[in-house]
Amino acid sequence: MIIQLKPQAIPQQIEELRNYLTEHRFTTKEVNTQKGSYLIAIGKGEFDIRAIGFMDGVADIHVVSDNYKLVSAKWKVDPTEIDLGNDIVIKQGNLSIMAGPCSIEGEEQIKNTIEHLKKAGIGIMRGGVYKPRSSPYSFRGMGIDGLRLWYQMANENGIKIISEVMQVSQIEEMYDYVDIFQVGARNTQNYNLLDELGKVDKPVMIKRGISGTIDELLYSAEYVFSGGNEKLLLCERGIRTYEKASRNTFDINAIPILKAKSHLPVISDPSHGIGIRDHVPAIALASVLAGADGVIYEAHQDPRKAYSDGQQTLTFNQSLDLANNLRKVMKMRLDML
Ligand code: PEP
Ligand code: MN
C-alpha cells in the first residue's frame, strides 16, 4: 500500500498514521523524494482503507499488490518524466537518443563525438570513465580527470552526459559532471550503491542485470526510489542465455512488459543487447516499435580503434542513419496508436 502524504503533513499526523498501520500489523517506511512524501505499508492485515483516507495528512491511498510498490504502474497515473534542462526531457512519446563511445578516450575523441552528436541532433552523450571490464588487463577508463574534461567540452556545447558509476565513493566526485548516473549490468544488485543513489537528486538509469529477471530490475529501481530518488530510468541491455551467436540475448519482451509494469521510462541498449555492429540498428528500431522511450547506443569515429566494445560500436555514418530512422519509426509508432 502506498499512502501519498500531503506536502503540509506534519510529523504528528504521520506518526498517528504509522501507529494506526502498526496496530493493523503493517510495517511502514516513510519515503521522501524530490517530488513528494509517501508512507509505504507492507503487510496483510485487514482494515477498511477508507479509515486511512480520512486521516489528516493523507493526500491519496493506493493498494498495490506488486511486491515493488513505488515503481509500479498500479498507483501512478502519469508516466514519469525526466527533465534534464535545455529542453531535453525524457518521457513517453518523446524518443530520447543517447549515443557515444563505450569508453571516453581523450580530447580528440570527445570533440569528434560532440560534433557528430550535434550534426545528428542528439542531445545526450554516453561514455564510460570507470569501465567494468571482464579482464583486469583491459582498459579500465580515464577516471575522474576524463570526466571533468568531457563535462567541460559537453557543457560548452549544450550536450548532456550519462556515465556509469561503479561504486559509492564515485558518486560524490562524479556528481557535478553527470546529468544521469548509469548503473551497469554488473552492479544492478549492488544494493549499497542503489541506496546511496537514492540520496542524490540526479537521474539514475539502471541496467538490467546480466542474468537478471525483469522483476529484479524493478526491485533495484525500488531501492533507489525508496531511498528518496524518483528520477529513474530502466534499461534493457540483453541477458545471458545459452545462445552464443550474439553477445547477449536482447529481450524485446522486456520492453512492453516493463512499460506495463512500471511508470518509469524504458530505454533500450541494442549495442550490448546484440553486440554485433551491423545488427545494432535493426534491434534499436525494433525496440522503439516495441515501446521504448529512448535508445542508448555506442558510436565512435573509428570503431576499429575504440578502446572497448569496438565490435558493437557504430560508425558516425551508421549512427546518423540510425538516429534519423529511429525518429521515423517513433513517428510511425505514435501514428499507429
Ligand atoms: C556500457 O554501457 O558500456 C556497459 C559496460 O554496459 P553494461 O553494464 O550493460 O554491460
Ligand atoms: Mn560498452
Short mmCIF file of C-alpha atoms in Angstrom, two decimals, residues 74-244:
data_model
loop_
_atom_site.label_atom_id
_atom_site.label_comp_id
_atom_site.label_asym_id
_atom_site.label_seq_id
_atom_site.Cartn_x
_atom_site.Cartn_y
_atom_site.Cartn_z
CA LYS A 74 -0.53 0.45 -10.46
CA TRP A 75 -0.62 3.67 -8.48
CA LYS A 76 0.86 6.45 -10.62
CA VAL A 77 -1.39 7.70 -13.38
CA ASP A 78 1.15 9.79 -15.26
CA PRO A 79 4.32 8.20 -16.62
CA THR A 80 7.49 9.61 -15.08
CA GLU A 81 9.22 12.41 -16.96
CA ILE A 82 12.87 13.30 -16.52
CA ASP A 83 13.75 16.88 -17.35
CA LEU A 84 17.48 17.37 -17.96
CA GLY A 85 17.19 21.05 -18.85
CA ASN A 86 17.97 22.70 -22.25
CA ASP A 87 14.63 21.31 -23.50
CA ILE A 88 15.85 17.73 -23.12
CA VAL A 89 13.04 15.78 -21.50
CA ILE A 90 12.94 12.00 -21.33
CA LYS A 91 9.32 10.97 -21.43
CA GLN A 92 6.80 8.74 -23.08
CA GLY A 93 6.10 9.74 -26.67
CA ASN A 94 9.33 11.70 -26.96
CA LEU A 95 12.14 9.46 -28.21
CA SER A 96 15.39 10.15 -26.36
CA ILE A 97 18.60 9.19 -28.11
CA MET A 98 21.84 8.79 -26.17
CA ALA A 99 24.96 7.93 -28.13
CA GLY A 100 28.71 7.96 -27.76
CA PRO A 101 31.67 5.69 -27.21
CA CYS A 102 31.83 2.77 -24.84
CA SER A 103 34.82 4.48 -23.13
CA ILE A 104 35.91 8.07 -23.02
CA GLU A 105 39.43 8.02 -24.53
CA GLY A 106 40.64 11.61 -24.81
CA GLU A 107 40.10 15.16 -26.04
CA GLU A 108 40.16 14.43 -29.76
CA GLN A 109 37.61 11.64 -29.43
CA ILE A 110 35.29 13.74 -27.25
CA LYS A 111 35.49 16.62 -29.73
CA ASN A 112 34.68 14.39 -32.72
CA THR A 113 31.80 12.74 -30.89
CA ILE A 114 30.24 16.03 -29.82
CA GLU A 115 30.46 17.31 -33.41
CA HIS A 116 28.75 14.16 -34.60
CA LEU A 117 26.01 14.35 -31.98
CA LYS A 118 25.23 17.94 -32.89
CA LYS A 119 25.01 17.02 -36.55
CA ALA A 120 22.69 14.12 -35.71
CA GLY A 121 20.54 16.22 -33.36
CA ILE A 122 21.37 14.02 -30.37
CA GLY A 123 21.40 15.81 -27.02
CA ILE A 124 22.78 13.17 -24.65
CA MET A 125 26.27 11.67 -24.87
CA ARG A 126 27.14 8.33 -23.31
CA GLY A 127 30.62 7.18 -22.31
CA GLY A 128 32.34 5.38 -19.50
CA VAL A 129 35.21 6.75 -17.45
CA TYR A 130 35.05 3.84 -14.99
CA LYS A 131 34.82 0.67 -17.00
CA PRO A 132 33.73 -2.67 -15.59
CA ARG A 133 35.91 -4.95 -17.75
CA SER A 134 35.79 -8.73 -17.65
CA SER A 135 39.59 -8.82 -17.76
CA PRO A 136 41.67 -6.73 -15.34
CA TYR A 137 44.20 -6.19 -18.15
CA SER A 138 41.72 -4.36 -20.41
CA PHE A 139 41.41 -0.55 -20.49
CA ARG A 140 39.62 0.47 -17.29
CA GLY A 141 38.75 4.06 -18.17
CA MET A 142 40.13 7.61 -17.81
CA GLY A 143 38.60 8.15 -14.40
CA ILE A 144 37.54 11.48 -12.94
CA ASP A 145 40.02 13.56 -14.98
CA GLY A 146 38.46 12.18 -18.15
CA LEU A 147 35.01 13.03 -16.86
CA ARG A 148 35.99 16.62 -16.00
CA LEU A 149 37.43 17.17 -19.46
CA TRP A 150 34.38 15.62 -21.08
CA TYR A 151 32.00 17.70 -18.97
CA GLN A 152 33.74 20.93 -19.87
CA MET A 153 33.51 20.19 -23.59
CA ALA A 154 29.95 18.82 -23.47
CA ASN A 155 28.70 21.69 -21.36
CA GLU A 156 30.07 24.28 -23.82
CA ASN A 157 28.01 22.56 -26.50
CA GLY A 158 24.78 22.01 -24.56
CA ILE A 159 25.26 18.24 -24.57
CA LYS A 160 24.12 16.20 -21.55
CA ILE A 161 26.16 13.37 -20.06
CA ILE A 162 25.28 9.84 -18.97
CA SER A 163 28.10 7.84 -17.40
CA GLU A 164 28.47 4.74 -15.28
CA VAL A 165 29.09 4.94 -11.55
CA MET A 166 30.62 1.74 -10.19
CA GLN A 167 30.95 2.35 -6.51
CA VAL A 168 29.61 4.52 -3.71
CA SER A 169 32.78 6.62 -3.40
CA GLN A 170 32.47 7.74 -7.03
CA ILE A 171 29.02 9.30 -6.60
CA GLU A 172 30.24 12.46 -4.96
CA GLU A 173 33.20 13.03 -7.26
CA MET A 174 31.08 12.45 -10.37
CA TYR A 175 28.06 14.40 -9.15
CA ASP A 176 28.86 17.81 -10.67
CA TYR A 177 29.81 16.36 -14.04
CA VAL A 178 26.99 13.99 -14.98
CA ASP A 179 23.36 14.53 -15.87
CA ILE A 180 22.43 10.86 -15.49
CA PHE A 181 24.19 8.25 -13.38
CA GLN A 182 24.28 4.87 -15.10
CA VAL A 183 24.22 1.71 -13.02
CA GLY A 184 25.79 -1.06 -15.10
CA ALA A 185 24.57 -4.60 -15.54
CA ARG A 186 27.23 -5.88 -13.15
CA ASN A 187 26.03 -3.56 -10.41
CA THR A 188 22.25 -3.83 -10.75
CA GLN A 189 22.08 -5.69 -7.46
CA ASN A 190 24.73 -3.68 -5.63
CA TYR A 191 22.26 -2.57 -3.01
CA ASN A 192 24.69 -0.29 -1.19
CA LEU A 193 25.24 1.63 -4.41
CA LEU A 194 21.49 1.78 -5.07
CA ASP A 195 20.82 3.01 -1.51
CA GLU A 196 23.32 5.83 -1.95
CA LEU A 197 21.93 6.79 -5.35
CA GLY A 198 18.59 7.14 -3.59
CA LYS A 199 20.09 10.10 -1.74
CA VAL A 200 21.08 12.12 -4.82
CA ASP A 201 18.82 14.40 -6.80
CA LYS A 202 20.13 13.48 -10.23
CA PRO A 203 18.55 10.91 -12.54
CA VAL A 204 19.72 7.31 -12.41
CA MET A 205 19.46 4.79 -15.24
CA ILE A 206 19.56 1.19 -14.04
CA LYS A 207 20.54 -1.50 -16.47
CA ARG A 208 19.10 -4.97 -16.26
CA GLY A 209 21.48 -7.45 -14.62
CA ILE A 210 23.43 -9.84 -16.81
CA SER A 211 21.28 -12.73 -15.64
CA GLY A 212 18.61 -10.59 -14.04
CA THR A 213 14.88 -11.00 -14.37
CA ILE A 214 12.53 -8.17 -15.20
CA ASP A 215 11.20 -8.17 -11.63
CA GLU A 216 14.73 -8.00 -10.23
CA LEU A 217 15.34 -4.87 -12.31
CA LEU A 218 12.17 -3.36 -10.86
CA TYR A 219 13.26 -4.22 -7.33
CA SER A 220 16.58 -2.49 -7.98
CA ALA A 221 14.71 0.61 -9.09
CA GLU A 222 12.54 0.33 -5.97
CA TYR A 223 15.71 0.56 -3.85
CA VAL A 224 16.62 3.90 -5.39
CA PHE A 225 13.08 5.28 -5.27
CA SER A 226 12.50 4.19 -1.68
CA GLY A 227 15.88 5.73 -0.83
CA GLY A 228 14.46 9.09 -1.95
CA ASN A 229 15.20 9.46 -5.66
CA GLU A 230 12.37 9.04 -8.11
CA LYS A 231 14.23 10.28 -11.18
CA LEU A 232 14.71 6.82 -12.59
CA LEU A 233 15.11 5.14 -15.95
CA LEU A 234 15.08 1.41 -16.68
CA CYS A 235 17.33 -0.09 -19.34
CA GLU A 236 17.06 -3.40 -21.19
CA ARG A 237 20.57 -4.34 -22.38
CA GLY A 238 20.26 -8.04 -23.12
CA ILE A 239 20.67 -11.02 -20.85
CA ARG A 240 22.93 -14.04 -20.79
CA THR A 241 21.36 -17.13 -22.34
CA TYR A 242 22.67 -20.32 -23.92
CA GLU A 243 22.83 -18.52 -27.30
CA LYS A 244 26.38 -17.85 -28.42
#
